[in-house]
Amino acid sequence: MSITYFNEDKTFKLDTVNSTYLIHIVDKGFLLHGYYGRKISDHNTTYLTRIYEFPFYPAVNNRENGSFMDAAPFEYPASDRGDYRGRAIEAESLKGYRTFDMRYVSHRIYEGKPKLEGLPATFAGKDEADTLEIECLEPVLNINVTLLYSVFKNKDVITRSVIVKNNSEEAVYLTRIMSLCLDMDNEDYDLITLNGSWARERHIDRRRIHKGMTSVSSSRGESSHQEHPFLAVLDHNATNDHGSVYGFNFVYSGNFTASVNYTQFDSLRIMMGINPCDFRWKLEPCESFVSPEAVMVYSGNGLNEMTHTFHDLYRNNLIRSPYKDKKRPILINNWEATYFDFDSEKLLSIAREAGKSGIEMLVMDDGWFGTRSSDNMALGDWYVNEDKLKGGLKALVDRINEIPVAGTDKKMKFGIWVEPEMISPDSDLFREHPDYAIQIPDRDPALIRNQLVLDLSRKEVVDCIYSMISKVLKSANIEYVKWDMNRGLTDLGSCLLPGERQGELLHRYMLGVYDMQERLVNDFPDLLLENCSSGGARFDPGMLYYSPQIWCSDDTDAIERLAIQEGTALIYPLSCIGAHVSDCPNHTVFRNTPFKTRGDVALLGTFGYELDITKIPEEDRAMIPKQVEQYHKFHMLIQDGDYYRISSFRENNLYDCTEVVKKDRSEALVTFVQVLAR
Ligand code: DGJ
């Protein structure tokens, strides 16, 4: 067992291979955090909680509750009881009171790891993980709070989640529920977050932790281009290979917050959970709320080790798709080749030329359905535009499937793009069901890319869209789907939710998205699903649970990609990172880069092409078979190997260098890209 309860000392000890996590139950049932870090044999660390020092804690001196509440390292701090460092949970009673206090009641330790209903989460067999459930009670509101900790025995990983159950006879409103809280002393730590923008996602940002609150968050209804549900706290002198690093990642694709509060007594309070902004969940008597999962990784040997732990965890215990261990077909996507201007003949010409170079799959991107001739219309009309695809989808796919792939005895595969979460005001679906869009009556909704978001908090909307999409997928031999999502959420109104429940919309929306993806992967088990969101606005562990790869960024420029892929690979395996070779000058930044560089950078991802292969310069086209060969040679190494950052253009302003090493150390691939010359 990786979890031990020491009855005498009322202490829980959670051990991974190289780390230890300690929780103490102290007088009055308070749960205090004892220790997290490098593995230790000791379990009684109550001295680290300093509860017997001045200011005294309530059992000793009831006069000084406030000092204790504002200084003790709480495992899951309550609200409005004198702890001003940030609350983990908050609930509003029908009378409008928001005080929440909770104390230990009981606990359970068992082998394995429970599923979180309706939510993506890491999974583990009985031999891989043990779970501790600590049951607490808020005595006045009669609400039970269960803190869940799953400890991975052979990885330095502990996952956390929280279940809140209303056992009273009155409803309450849950207004804040963090999945993770961690109090620890600051030891001159740095903070790493991943920040960016559209076409500049997940750049690594490292700085000293300053006094007060620092946070990253999203209130866009998606995990976002701008900030990422991740943070790492690490020794100020930690490098890729040395020092202590604590990494935290949230398995959720909607609004999040992740914060560090550097307090008056030089402690840190780290929190991660659903963003309380726009969140208000009504819990009726007997109802429960399950928080999404937060993953904690400890590395005593720098950032690369943290990266390896995340990569191994996600490859083995998060991504479910059978493709996670399979070779991905080399695809060619027509988006940057044609945008909306294509028909069957154009696609066939690209596929034929691609086949000659050994490319294995054609992906038909946006523009094949309804009246879609630009991004102004037709989202929601998931039937084939036969003006573009003469004879229909099956006729096209059958012809694609006849194209030989050079150097193999295989035929070309076919994949398709969809954007199931959206509706265009100019669509048959909107004309028939305007109420399907998220919007507020009597207000003009904010359009982004001239589209609105479907109200996936409603089951009938999920059913309707899913039945249209699955009909398309069954109509032809479609082996890959790119699921896109091209705008953030605004005008948060659902016509079916009563006023007091409108604050549930964003989370219910996410549950609807997850439900639809769950149906898709169950009904089409052999399908290769790639998630996407205006590039990489929803590249997170929540989506990885359903799709083994995610389109990383709309910026396909090889040099811009160095920083984007570096930040993404800090947590996510290379085999998840959608990366393509595109044409030059690059469509986003207009930079020219050698075709070889473009190929080498895309190789550190899922590898594919996104260009009009019938039009690129002959010398570039001549290099494709060599790049294809390179992919066949290295794909397993890249898929399963350990990834090392050696040096980054971000830091040295000259070049970028990474390495992927086979687990048995028998093979390595070093990629060096000279960005600037001096
Ligand atoms: C955004 C995606 O990131 C692109 O790759 C492309 O699929 C477009 N959407 C299509 O509208």
XYZ file of C-alpha atoms and ligand atoms in Angstrom:
689
model
C 0.000 0.000 0.000
C 1.273 3.431 -0.869
C -1.048 5.013 1.725
C -0.635 4.417 5.450
C -2.711 5.711 8.324
C -0.811 6.056 11.610
C -3.545 5.881 14.199
C -1.427 7.039 17.138
C -0.304 10.176 15.384
C -3.472 10.565 13.361
C -1.428 10.963 10.223
C -1.884 9.903 6.621
C 1.302 9.137 4.731
C 1.126 8.988 0.956
C 4.243 7.595 -0.714
C 5.157 7.515 -4.378
C 8.527 6.198 -5.560
C 10.366 9.405 -4.762
C 7.913 11.639 -2.920
C 5.956 11.778 0.318
C 2.781 13.664 1.191
C 1.563 13.958 4.793
C -1.765 15.008 6.271
C -2.415 15.342 10.012
C -5.694 15.276 11.861
C -5.297 17.545 14.876
C -7.538 18.581 17.761
C -11.103 19.558 16.922
C -10.836 17.591 13.689
C -8.828 20.155 11.733
C -6.967 18.644 8.789
C -3.511 20.110 8.433
C -1.016 19.664 5.666
C 2.224 18.178 7.026
C 4.659 17.819 4.154
C 5.055 17.344 0.411
C 8.362 16.747 -1.301
C 11.297 14.366 -1.533
C 10.525 10.962 -0.038
C 11.005 10.714 3.726
C 10.634 7.842 6.152
C 9.347 10.000 8.983
C 5.617 10.418 9.265
C 5.093 12.610 12.283
C 5.708 16.084 10.954
C 3.203 17.953 13.075
C 6.150 20.046 14.271
C 6.265 21.478 10.745
C 2.701 22.715 11.145
C 3.867 24.780 14.179
C 0.534 24.481 15.926
C 2.136 24.464 19.356
C 4.028 27.662 18.715
C 2.675 31.125 19.358
C 0.006 32.070 18.270
C -1.622 29.138 19.968
C -4.206 27.090 18.255
C -7.769 26.756 19.491
C -7.257 23.637 21.562
C -4.707 25.498 23.656
C -6.013 29.024 23.573
C -9.487 29.546 22.231
C -9.010 33.289 22.487
C -6.682 33.316 19.470
C -8.661 31.413 16.823
C -7.938 34.059 14.241
C -4.165 33.736 14.382
C -4.368 29.998 14.078
C -6.848 30.139 11.220
C -4.714 32.568 9.270
C -1.400 30.771 9.755
C -1.891 27.010 9.994
C -1.258 24.928 6.869
C -4.756 23.701 6.096
C -5.325 20.750 3.854
C -8.553 22.188 2.467
C -9.318 25.606 3.928
C -12.841 26.643 4.717
C -14.269 30.107 4.284
C -15.090 33.045 6.505
C -13.499 31.587 9.646
C -10.436 33.778 9.857
C -8.267 32.288 7.109
C -7.767 35.152 4.676
C -5.260 33.437 2.415
C -7.853 32.130 -0.016
C -10.656 29.667 0.468
C -10.918 26.255 -1.128
C -14.663 25.960 -0.809
C -17.569 28.294 -0.396
C -21.303 27.599 -0.256
C -24.161 30.016 0.135
C -27.115 28.984 2.284
C -30.682 29.953 1.403
C -30.363 32.725 3.971
C -27.343 34.076 2.070
C -24.624 33.083 4.595
C -21.355 31.995 3.050
C -19.438 30.590 6.004
C -18.076 27.095 5.533
C -16.151 25.127 8.110
C -15.319 21.464 7.886
C -13.778 18.852 10.143
C -12.573 15.293 9.783
C -15.153 12.544 10.280
C -13.742 9.325 8.841
C -11.581 7.908 6.098
C -11.246 4.996 3.721
C -8.155 3.592 2.028
C -8.494 1.181 -0.888
C -6.652 -0.173 -3.907
C -7.263 1.331 -7.326
C -8.688 4.650 -8.384
C -12.358 5.618 -8.728
C -13.871 7.150 -11.871
C -15.206 10.683 -11.644
C -18.725 10.585 -12.994
C -19.126 12.426 -16.294
C -15.595 13.825 -16.135
C -12.301 12.930 -17.769
C -9.670 11.737 -15.286
C -6.574 9.618 -15.082
C -7.244 5.935 -14.562
C -5.308 3.192 -12.800
C -5.659 -0.483 -11.995
C -5.547 -1.875 -8.465
C -1.874 -2.663 -8.814
C -1.058 0.848 -10.042
C -2.661 3.199 -7.515
C -4.249 3.409 -4.083
C -6.869 5.874 -2.988
C -7.522 7.734 0.229
C -10.935 9.266 0.830
C -11.173 11.638 3.772
C -14.711 12.386 4.760
C -15.346 15.783 6.404
C -18.470 17.462 7.648
C -19.672 21.045 7.606
C -21.793 20.679 10.743
C -24.158 23.633 10.429
C -25.055 23.206 6.765
C -24.875 19.411 7.044
C -22.739 19.068 3.970
C -20.235 16.282 3.507
C -16.961 17.000 1.759
C -14.904 14.049 0.590
C -11.273 14.731 -0.269
C -9.939 12.167 -2.723
C -6.239 11.388 -3.145
C -5.040 8.726 -5.555
C -1.387 7.789 -5.241
C 0.397 6.262 -8.229
C 2.797 3.694 -6.821
C 5.347 3.729 -9.612
C 5.117 7.339 -10.669
C 5.641 10.478 -8.624
C 2.017 11.420 -9.069
C -0.845 12.131 -6.690
C -4.226 13.116 -8.109
C -6.898 14.981 -6.211
C -10.584 15.656 -6.461
C -13.373 16.706 -4.092
C -16.953 15.494 -3.785
C -19.517 17.646 -2.000
C -22.806 16.134 -0.872
C -25.729 18.055 0.547
C -27.190 15.980 3.363
C -29.472 18.696 4.674
C -33.092 19.331 3.891
C -32.407 22.640 2.192
C -30.710 23.543 -1.050
C -27.368 25.376 -0.976
C -25.434 27.153 -3.708
C -21.884 26.014 -4.242
C -19.963 29.108 -5.341
C -16.392 27.849 -5.140
C -14.812 24.426 -5.140
C -11.096 23.993 -5.632
C -9.828 20.575 -6.629
C -6.474 21.173 -5.008
C -5.082 23.272 -2.207
C -1.522 23.000 -0.988
C 0.019 25.046 1.805
C 3.795 24.976 2.022
C 6.639 27.182 3.190
C 8.214 29.285 0.492
C 11.841 28.269 0.017
C 12.849 30.883 -2.518
C 10.740 29.333 -5.215
C 10.163 30.338 -8.810
C 6.879 29.970 -10.627
C 6.338 28.643 -14.142
C 3.128 29.235 -16.067
C 2.256 28.745 -19.724
C 0.990 31.910 -21.353
C 0.210 33.017 -24.868
C -2.335 34.039 -27.395
C -3.872 32.717 -30.596
C -0.950 31.464 -32.735
C 1.418 31.864 -29.757
C 0.143 29.288 -27.292
C 1.814 27.994 -24.120
C 5.078 29.906 -24.012
C 7.021 29.083 -20.855
C 7.031 32.003 -18.434
C 9.335 31.641 -15.418
C 9.693 34.223 -12.687
C 10.239 34.645 -8.949
C 7.197 34.319 -6.751
C 6.379 37.719 -5.302
C 4.377 38.518 -2.200
C 0.631 38.427 -2.634
C -1.519 36.545 -5.077
C -0.384 35.476 -8.536
C -2.796 33.571 -10.695
C -3.617 32.307 -14.143
C -7.161 31.594 -15.178
C -9.669 31.358 -17.969
C -13.201 32.701 -17.998
C -13.652 31.996 -21.715
C -15.437 28.662 -21.342
C -12.336 26.879 -22.711
C -8.932 26.235 -21.181
C -7.759 28.953 -23.604
C -4.878 30.184 -25.745
C -3.995 32.837 -23.201
C -3.389 31.036 -19.903
C -3.097 27.375 -19.135
C -4.442 25.145 -16.338
C -0.921 24.424 -15.196
C 1.635 25.835 -12.849
C 4.935 24.684 -11.465
C 6.641 25.844 -8.291
C 10.355 25.121 -8.322
C 13.620 25.941 -6.600
C 14.930 29.274 -7.788
C 18.111 27.531 -8.969
C 16.342 24.505 -10.441
C 17.336 23.665 -14.009
C 16.221 21.070 -16.501
C 18.231 18.486 -14.546
C 18.528 19.721 -10.945
C 16.328 20.922 -8.151
C 12.870 20.350 -6.725
C 9.885 20.955 -8.955
C 6.195 20.687 -8.096
C 3.959 20.555 -11.189
C 0.171 20.959 -11.081
C -2.172 20.357 -13.994
C -5.979 20.459 -14.126
C -7.866 17.757 -16.006
C -10.549 20.070 -17.301
C -11.223 21.974 -20.514
C -13.369 24.877 -19.333
C -12.900 27.817 -16.972
C -10.157 27.312 -14.426
C -8.098 29.173 -11.888
C -4.613 28.285 -10.650
C -3.028 30.539 -8.073
C -0.178 30.965 -5.658
C -0.522 33.226 -2.653
C 2.769 34.188 -0.995
C 1.528 35.125 2.438
C 2.539 37.321 5.348
C 4.274 34.401 7.096
C 6.282 33.417 3.985
C 4.127 30.429 3.196
C 2.598 29.616 -0.159
C -0.994 28.622 -0.742
C -1.386 26.933 -4.105
C -4.877 26.352 -5.440
C -6.377 24.936 -8.610
C -9.981 24.396 -9.614
C -12.975 25.572 -11.598
C -12.907 29.352 -11.926
C -15.475 30.681 -9.426
C -16.192 33.497 -11.874
C -19.539 32.620 -13.541
C -19.904 29.516 -11.365
C -22.838 29.002 -9.003
C -24.190 25.485 -8.609
C -27.430 24.709 -6.812
C -27.159 21.573 -4.708
C -30.548 20.197 -3.772
C -30.843 17.876 -0.741
C -29.084 14.544 -1.406
C -27.339 15.882 -4.516
C -23.584 15.743 -4.998
C -21.076 17.751 -6.987
C -17.834 16.190 -8.215
C -14.901 18.485 -8.892
C -12.603 17.781 -11.856
C -9.258 16.179 -11.126
C -6.004 17.983 -10.380
C -2.688 16.195 -10.946
C 0.340 16.844 -8.716
C 3.798 15.750 -9.846
C 6.945 16.019 -7.769
C 10.427 15.893 -9.247
C 13.598 16.080 -7.183
C 15.711 16.247 -10.342
C 14.613 19.288 -12.249
C 12.142 20.051 -14.983
C 12.973 17.231 -17.388
C 12.038 14.650 -14.759
C 8.725 16.445 -14.143
C 8.125 16.353 -17.888
C 8.868 12.615 -18.072
C 6.447 11.909 -15.229
C 3.637 13.879 -16.885
C 4.361 12.258 -20.260
C 4.333 8.732 -18.834
C 1.192 9.414 -16.821
C -0.709 10.833 -19.765
C 0.499 8.179 -22.220
C -0.381 5.293 -19.907
C -3.099 6.541 -17.589
C -5.077 9.268 -19.334
C -5.282 8.789 -23.083
C -7.694 5.957 -23.766
C -7.582 5.823 -27.535
C -6.089 2.624 -28.961
C -4.077 5.007 -31.153
C -1.944 6.017 -28.211
C 0.301 3.038 -28.906
C -0.271 2.901 -32.638
C 1.559 4.536 -35.453
C -0.417 7.564 -36.602
C -0.976 7.866 -40.347
C 0.938 10.720 -41.988
C -1.804 13.069 -43.027
C -2.181 15.935 -45.420
C -4.783 18.541 -44.466
C -6.253 20.859 -47.103
C -6.894 23.895 -44.820
C -3.852 26.010 -45.665
C -3.876 24.515 -49.182
C -7.350 25.654 -50.228
C -9.216 27.203 -47.282
C -12.893 27.107 -48.363
C -12.162 26.932 -52.067
C -12.164 23.246 -52.970
C -14.184 20.512 -54.594
C -13.785 16.750 -55.004
C -11.411 17.099 -57.939
C -9.117 19.467 -56.035
C -9.023 17.125 -53.028
C -8.351 14.161 -55.280
C -5.488 15.973 -56.987
C -3.889 16.701 -53.607
C -4.427 13.117 -52.462
C -2.938 11.615 -55.631
C 0.194 13.730 -55.399
C 0.446 13.062 -51.657
C 0.139 9.323 -52.217
C 3.120 9.432 -54.581
C 5.247 10.785 -51.709
C 4.081 8.196 -49.181
C 1.541 10.384 -47.335
C -1.148 8.119 -45.907
C -4.316 10.108 -45.247
C -6.172 13.079 -46.710
C -8.046 15.254 -44.207
C -10.839 17.401 -45.616
C -11.022 20.498 -43.427
C -13.716 23.178 -43.007
C -16.121 23.931 -45.876
C -17.631 20.613 -47.025
C -21.138 20.980 -45.547
C -24.359 22.989 -45.944
C -23.820 26.262 -47.813
C -20.422 26.835 -46.179
C -18.370 28.945 -48.591
C -16.760 31.117 -45.903
C -16.719 31.194 -42.112
C -19.931 33.240 -42.096
C -22.450 30.453 -42.408
C -23.765 26.902 -42.106
C -22.303 25.638 -38.824
C -24.917 23.198 -37.593
C -25.921 22.026 -41.082
C -24.032 18.760 -41.014
C -24.968 17.437 -44.441
C -22.712 17.263 -47.449
C -22.537 20.112 -49.963
C -22.947 18.190 -53.190
C -22.045 21.207 -55.306
C -18.533 20.850 -53.935
C -18.472 17.090 -53.446
C -20.148 15.867 -56.620
C -21.787 12.493 -56.093
C -21.573 12.877 -52.309
C -19.134 12.032 -49.569
C -19.026 8.271 -50.053
C -18.148 8.642 -53.720
C -15.233 10.921 -52.786
C -14.003 8.704 -49.960
C -14.195 5.591 -52.138
C -12.027 7.284 -54.765
C -9.546 8.492 -52.144
C -9.398 4.968 -50.739
C -8.273 3.709 -54.159
C -5.169 5.922 -54.262
C -1.998 3.944 -53.593
C 0.477 5.107 -50.959
C 3.965 4.921 -52.432
C 6.410 2.577 -50.769
C 3.622 0.534 -49.124
C 0.852 -1.820 -50.152
C -1.663 0.535 -48.474
C -4.292 2.850 -49.905
C -4.952 6.431 -48.877
C -7.184 6.945 -45.801
C -9.710 9.728 -45.357
C -10.472 12.085 -42.470
C -12.939 14.905 -41.962
C -13.271 18.202 -40.025
C -16.306 19.073 -37.879
C -17.184 21.833 -35.429
C -20.026 20.261 -33.447
C -20.288 22.864 -30.663
C -21.217 25.798 -32.884
C -24.130 27.265 -34.794
C -24.093 29.996 -37.448
C -26.957 32.500 -37.346
C -27.086 31.878 -41.102
C -27.852 28.161 -40.924
C -30.901 25.950 -41.319
C -30.335 24.728 -37.770
C -30.544 28.247 -36.348
C -33.587 29.133 -38.455
C -35.330 26.059 -37.076
C -34.009 26.162 -33.473
C -32.777 29.647 -32.505
C -33.112 28.569 -28.866
C -30.287 26.047 -29.387
C -27.752 28.892 -29.173
C -26.375 30.162 -25.877
C -27.711 33.704 -25.642
C -29.777 36.030 -23.498
C -33.274 37.120 -24.580
C -33.518 40.766 -25.752
C -29.763 41.109 -26.144
C -27.812 40.914 -29.374
C -25.347 38.099 -28.705
C -21.666 38.835 -29.297
C -20.584 37.118 -32.496
C -17.074 35.749 -32.762
C -16.069 34.473 -36.207
C -19.712 35.221 -36.978
C -20.888 32.227 -34.991
C -22.668 31.340 -31.761
C -22.134 28.502 -29.320
C -24.647 25.686 -29.016
C -26.254 25.140 -25.648
C -24.720 21.753 -24.956
C -25.976 21.894 -21.382
C -29.223 20.603 -22.965
C -29.353 16.908 -23.723
C -31.682 17.376 -26.705
C -29.114 19.689 -28.332
C -26.310 17.162 -27.755
C -28.576 14.398 -29.137
C -29.501 16.422 -32.225
C -25.941 17.377 -33.166
C -24.514 13.989 -32.338
C -27.061 12.189 -34.508
C -26.203 14.450 -37.482
C -22.447 13.984 -37.046
C -22.627 10.236 -36.500
C -24.788 9.884 -39.620
C -22.028 11.562 -41.643
C -19.368 9.344 -40.066
C -21.339 6.207 -40.860
C -21.985 7.283 -44.449
C -18.435 6.614 -45.684
C -15.120 5.084 -44.659
C -14.016 7.948 -42.394
C -11.040 6.998 -40.248
C -10.159 10.315 -38.617
C -12.078 13.298 -37.231
C -10.723 16.762 -36.445
C -13.109 18.246 -33.841
C -12.731 22.009 -33.897
C -14.109 24.714 -31.556
C -13.560 28.251 -32.740
C -14.772 30.740 -30.180
C -15.011 31.456 -26.474
C -18.342 31.639 -24.689
C -20.236 34.873 -24.052
C -23.840 35.885 -23.305
C -24.199 33.108 -20.779
C -27.871 32.286 -20.963
C -29.595 28.957 -21.388
C -33.307 29.217 -22.079
C -34.125 26.094 -20.093
C -32.215 26.838 -16.906
C -34.131 28.727 -14.200
C -32.575 32.038 -13.101
C -31.024 30.599 -9.969
C -29.237 27.952 -12.053
C -27.785 30.083 -14.881
C -24.453 29.961 -13.019
C -24.316 26.245 -13.821
C -24.250 26.781 -17.571
C -20.497 26.764 -18.206
C -19.841 23.564 -16.286
C -22.945 21.900 -17.713
C -21.707 22.941 -21.167
C -18.392 21.167 -20.505
C -20.240 18.058 -19.288
C -22.221 18.152 -22.558
C -19.012 18.354 -24.615
C -17.521 15.452 -22.673
C -20.727 13.458 -23.105
C -20.627 13.973 -26.871
C -16.967 12.986 -27.108
C -17.624 9.936 -24.934
C -20.387 8.820 -27.291
C -18.122 9.373 -30.279
C -15.224 7.315 -28.956
C -17.542 4.529 -27.822
C -19.562 4.352 -31.049
C -16.512 4.642 -33.313
C -13.770 2.838 -31.386
C -11.368 2.713 -34.343
C -11.654 6.396 -35.171
C -8.582 8.591 -34.731
C -9.894 11.743 -33.039
C -7.892 14.971 -33.027
C -9.231 17.815 -30.922
C -8.605 21.408 -31.976
C -9.757 24.836 -30.895
C -8.773 27.756 -33.130
C -5.397 26.092 -33.018
C -4.568 25.256 -29.419
C -7.180 26.924 -27.199
C -8.214 23.635 -25.677
C -4.997 21.668 -25.443
C -5.512 20.177 -21.994
C -5.652 16.822 -20.197
C -9.478 16.882 -20.302
C -9.484 16.677 -24.090
C -6.606 14.172 -24.131
C -8.819 11.727 -22.293
C -10.881 11.484 -25.485
C -8.370 12.166 -28.255
C -4.781 10.948 -28.439
C -3.700 14.105 -30.267
C -4.661 17.785 -30.302
C -3.904 20.438 -32.920
C -1.284 22.508 -31.165
C -1.525 25.909 -32.837
C -2.707 27.591 -36.014
C 0.800 28.966 -36.259
C 2.596 26.423 -38.431
C 5.768 28.495 -38.842
C 8.634 26.240 -37.773
C 10.408 28.954 -35.752
C 7.275 30.093 -33.906
C 6.535 26.430 -33.273
C 9.786 25.974 -31.325
C 8.466 27.950 -28.367
C 4.887 26.701 -28.756
C 5.906 23.050 -28.871
C 8.480 23.536 -26.110
C 5.829 24.870 -23.713
C 3.315 22.234 -24.741
C 5.872 19.434 -24.345
C 6.681 20.642 -20.846
C 3.633 18.599 -19.809
C 2.182 16.818 -22.827
C 3.778 13.906 -24.732
C 5.104 14.644 -28.225
C 2.731 12.019 -29.617
C -0.187 14.337 -28.674
C 1.108 17.435 -30.368
C -0.506 18.040 -33.757
C 2.312 19.408 -35.958
C 2.378 19.924 -39.740
C 4.775 21.065 -42.431
C 3.209 24.033 -44.197
C 4.030 26.244 -47.153
C 6.205 29.371 -47.213
C 6.033 32.257 -46.794
C 4.180 31.068 -43.723
C 0.503 32.061 -43.796
C 0.520 33.470 -40.268
C 3.887 35.196 -39.870
C 5.084 35.361 -43.518
C 8.481 33.915 -42.584
C 10.491 31.736 -44.946
C 12.192 28.715 -43.423
C 13.959 25.810 -45.102
C 11.673 22.858 -45.914
C 14.051 20.655 -43.926
C 13.609 22.761 -40.778
C 9.842 22.612 -41.197
C 10.037 18.834 -41.432
C 12.380 18.441 -38.458
C 10.161 20.572 -36.195
C 6.936 18.833 -37.270
C 8.596 15.481 -36.628
C 8.561 16.340 -32.901
C 4.782 15.978 -32.977
C 2.218 13.897 -34.829
C 3.772 14.866 -38.196
C 1.769 15.713 -41.284
C 1.437 18.257 -44.060
C -0.801 21.233 -44.589
C -0.055 22.685 -48.017
C -1.041 22.360 -51.647
C 1.353 19.628 -52.640
C 0.452 20.149 -56.293
C 1.803 23.700 -56.160
C 4.862 23.769 -53.905
C 8.360 24.083 -55.444
C 9.684 20.866 -56.965
C 12.729 20.797 -54.654
C 10.426 20.918 -51.599
C 8.184 18.184 -52.971
C 11.251 16.062 -53.632
C 12.106 16.213 -49.916
C 8.766 14.793 -48.759
C 9.616 11.108 -49.354
C 12.781 11.606 -47.278
C 10.800 13.216 -44.462
C 8.267 10.399 -44.642
C 11.085 7.902 -44.350
C 12.431 9.823 -41.362
C 8.994 9.632 -39.709
C 8.840 5.858 -40.249
C 12.286 5.547 -38.749
C 11.717 7.657 -35.647
C 8.007 7.600 -34.876
C 8.211 4.957 -32.119
C 11.101 6.744 -30.463
C 9.159 10.009 -30.523
C 5.948 8.349 -29.371
C 7.413 6.456 -26.403
C 10.765 8.059 -25.626
C 11.847 10.507 -22.925
C 11.974 14.084 -24.119
C 14.752 16.411 -22.911
C 15.042 20.162 -23.310
C 18.738 20.795 -23.861
C 18.739 24.465 -24.724
C 16.055 26.839 -25.760
C 16.029 29.746 -28.208
C 13.814 31.415 -25.596
C 16.828 31.517 -23.272
C 19.883 31.697 -25.542
C 18.471 33.771 -28.424
C 20.410 31.740 -30.975
C 19.249 28.144 -31.308
C 16.965 25.440 -29.988
C 18.044 21.930 -29.063
C 16.003 18.995 -27.796
C 16.539 15.285 -27.529
C 14.270 12.244 -27.425
C 15.798 9.160 -25.845
C 14.475 5.628 -26.023
C 13.510 4.243 -22.628
C 16.219 1.587 -22.809
C 18.770 4.284 -23.736
C 19.714 2.461 -26.958
C 18.712 5.258 -29.328
C 18.371 9.034 -29.278
C 17.250 11.711 -31.696
C 18.744 15.166 -31.247
C 17.067 18.077 -33.010
C 19.043 21.271 -33.402
C 17.523 24.325 -35.053
C 19.706 27.364 -35.674
C 17.308 30.303 -35.444
C 19.675 33.263 -35.662
C 23.322 33.505 -36.605
C 25.849 35.698 -34.882
C -9.280 26.535 -36.844
C -8.315 25.389 -36.917
O -7.320 25.552 -35.971
C -7.750 25.334 -38.333
O -6.782 24.325 -38.420
C -8.863 25.094 -39.315
O -9.419 23.826 -39.090
C -9.923 26.181 -39.161
N -10.334 26.348 -37.816
C -11.122 25.874 -40.025
O -12.139 26.747 -39.831
